[in-house]
PDB file of C-alpha atoms and ligand atoms in Angstrom:
ATOM      1  CA  UNK A 215     -47.092 -81.161  34.616  1.00  0.00           C
ATOM      2  CA  UNK A 216     -48.194 -78.670  31.962  1.00  0.00           C
ATOM      3  CA  UNK A 217     -47.007 -78.358  28.455  1.00  0.00           C
ATOM      4  CA  UNK A 218     -47.775 -75.508  26.206  1.00  0.00           C
ATOM      5  CA  UNK A 219     -47.531 -75.067  22.330  1.00  0.00           C
ATOM      6  CA  UNK A 220     -48.549 -72.491  19.871  1.00  0.00           C
ATOM      7  CA  UNK A 221     -49.831 -73.416  16.464  1.00  0.00           C
ATOM      8  CA  UNK A 222     -47.863 -70.896  14.317  1.00  0.00           C
ATOM      9  CA  UNK A 223     -50.243 -71.363  11.396  1.00  0.00           C
ATOM     10  CA  UNK A 224     -53.153 -70.139  13.366  1.00  0.00           C
ATOM     11  CA  UNK A 225     -51.298 -67.330  15.259  1.00  0.00           C
ATOM     12  CA  UNK A 226     -52.141 -63.966  13.857  1.00  0.00           C
ATOM     13  CA  UNK A 227     -49.721 -62.026  16.041  1.00  0.00           C
ATOM     14  CA  UNK A 228     -52.122 -60.178  18.364  1.00  0.00           C
ATOM     15  CA  UNK A 229     -49.682 -60.557  21.235  1.00  0.00           C
ATOM     16  CA  UNK A 230     -52.324 -61.010  23.879  1.00  0.00           C
ATOM     17  CA  UNK A 231     -50.759 -64.139  25.130  1.00  0.00           C
ATOM     18  CA  UNK A 232     -47.403 -62.284  25.528  1.00  0.00           C
ATOM     19  CA  UNK A 233     -49.055 -59.349  27.387  1.00  0.00           C
ATOM     20  CA  UNK A 234     -50.360 -61.775  29.911  1.00  0.00           C
ATOM     21  CA  UNK A 235     -47.268 -64.066  30.399  1.00  0.00           C
ATOM     22  CA  UNK A 236     -44.193 -62.866  28.671  1.00  0.00           C
ATOM     23  CA  UNK A 237     -42.094 -65.410  30.625  1.00  0.00           C
ATOM     24  CA  UNK A 238     -43.521 -68.245  28.566  1.00  0.00           C
ATOM     25  CA  UNK A 239     -45.100 -66.694  25.357  1.00  0.00           C
ATOM     26  CA  UNK A 240     -42.411 -65.100  23.306  1.00  0.00           C
ATOM     27  CA  UNK A 241     -42.796 -62.946  20.191  1.00  0.00           C
ATOM     28  CA  UNK A 242     -40.740 -62.950  17.037  1.00  0.00           C
ATOM     29  CA  UNK A 243     -39.728 -60.040  14.940  1.00  0.00           C
ATOM     30  CA  UNK A 244     -43.006 -60.391  12.908  1.00  0.00           C
ATOM     31  CA  UNK A 245     -45.009 -60.299  16.203  1.00  0.00           C
ATOM     32  CA  UNK A 246     -46.020 -64.026  16.012  1.00  0.00           C
ATOM     33  CA  UNK A 247     -45.825 -66.001  19.218  1.00  0.00           C
ATOM     34  CA  UNK A 248     -43.532 -68.911  19.937  1.00  0.00           C
ATOM     35  CA  UNK A 249     -42.659 -70.972  22.910  1.00  0.00           C
ATOM     36  CA  UNK A 250     -39.055 -71.281  24.122  1.00  0.00           C
ATOM     37  CA  UNK A 251     -39.574 -73.815  26.815  1.00  0.00           C
ATOM     38  CA  UNK A 252     -42.731 -76.006  26.611  1.00  0.00           C
ATOM     39  CA  UNK A 253     -42.622 -77.331  30.199  1.00  0.00           C
ATOM     40  CA  UNK A 254     -44.491 -74.614  32.205  1.00  0.00           C
ATOM     41  CA  UNK A 255     -43.242 -74.133  35.802  1.00  0.00           C
ATOM     42  CA  UNK A 256     -45.991 -74.453  38.413  1.00  0.00           C
ATOM     43  CA  UNK A 257     -45.860 -70.823  39.427  1.00  0.00           C
ATOM     44  CA  UNK A 258     -46.731 -69.593  35.869  1.00  0.00           C
ATOM     45  CA  UNK A 259     -49.534 -72.069  35.108  1.00  0.00           C
ATOM     46  CA  UNK A 260     -52.406 -69.829  35.928  1.00  0.00           C
ATOM     47  CA  UNK A 261     -51.025 -66.954  33.839  1.00  0.00           C
ATOM     48  CA  UNK A 262     -50.182 -69.411  30.981  1.00  0.00           C
ATOM     49  CA  UNK A 263     -53.911 -70.693  31.162  1.00  0.00           C
ATOM     50  CA  UNK A 264     -55.245 -67.102  30.976  1.00  0.00           C
ATOM     51  CA  UNK A 265     -52.928 -66.358  28.081  1.00  0.00           C
ATOM     52  CA  UNK A 266     -54.336 -69.342  26.188  1.00  0.00           C
ATOM     53  CA  UNK A 267     -57.948 -68.233  26.994  1.00  0.00           C
ATOM     54  CA  UNK A 268     -57.520 -64.758  25.570  1.00  0.00           C
ATOM     55  CA  UNK A 269     -56.024 -65.967  22.221  1.00  0.00           C
ATOM     56  CA  UNK A 270     -58.655 -65.049  19.627  1.00  0.00           C
ATOM     57  CA  UNK A 271     -57.335 -67.632  17.165  1.00  0.00           C
ATOM     58  CA  UNK A 272     -57.381 -70.502  19.583  1.00  0.00           C
ATOM     59  CA  UNK A 273     -53.658 -71.080  18.573  1.00  0.00           C
ATOM     60  CA  UNK A 274     -52.487 -72.143  21.968  1.00  0.00           C
ATOM     61  CA  UNK A 275     -52.619 -75.785  23.163  1.00  0.00           C
ATOM     62  CA  UNK A 276     -52.184 -76.774  26.825  1.00  0.00           C
ATOM     63  CA  UNK A 277     -51.502 -80.297  27.896  1.00  0.00           C
ATOM     64  CA  UNK A 278     -52.037 -80.890  31.566  1.00  0.00           C
TER      65      UNK A 278
HETATM   66  S1  LIG B 454     -52.700 -64.439  21.440  1.00  0.00           S
HETATM   67 FE1  LIG B 454     -52.814 -66.117  19.986  1.00  0.00          FE
HETATM   68  S2  LIG B 454     -52.781 -65.258  17.950  1.00  0.00           S
HETATM   69 FE2  LIG B 454     -52.040 -63.706  19.320  1.00  0.00          FE
HETATM   70  S3  LIG B 454     -49.819 -63.934  19.479  1.00  0.00           S
HETATM   71 FE3  LIG B 454     -50.606 -65.149  21.049  1.00  0.00          FE
HETATM   72  S4  LIG B 454     -50.830 -67.202  20.055  1.00  0.00           S
HETATM   73 FE4  LIG B 454     -50.663 -65.669  18.483  1.00  0.00          FE
END
């Protein structure tokens, strides 16, 4: 099981997470990230981890 969340107060809208895994990291009209579905399917977990690693604001939390 993996769950992902984005702290919208930390997010600065760099979109790096989105560029790595747009299936999970969504971007609103102001370019800030949000999560539509917090349960991450197994096939996307590596991508989601990489997206979290490249976030310069450490705004992404993973629960595994
Ligand atoms: S990489 Fe981090 S700061 Fe940038 S949009 Fe994604 S969550 Fe926000």
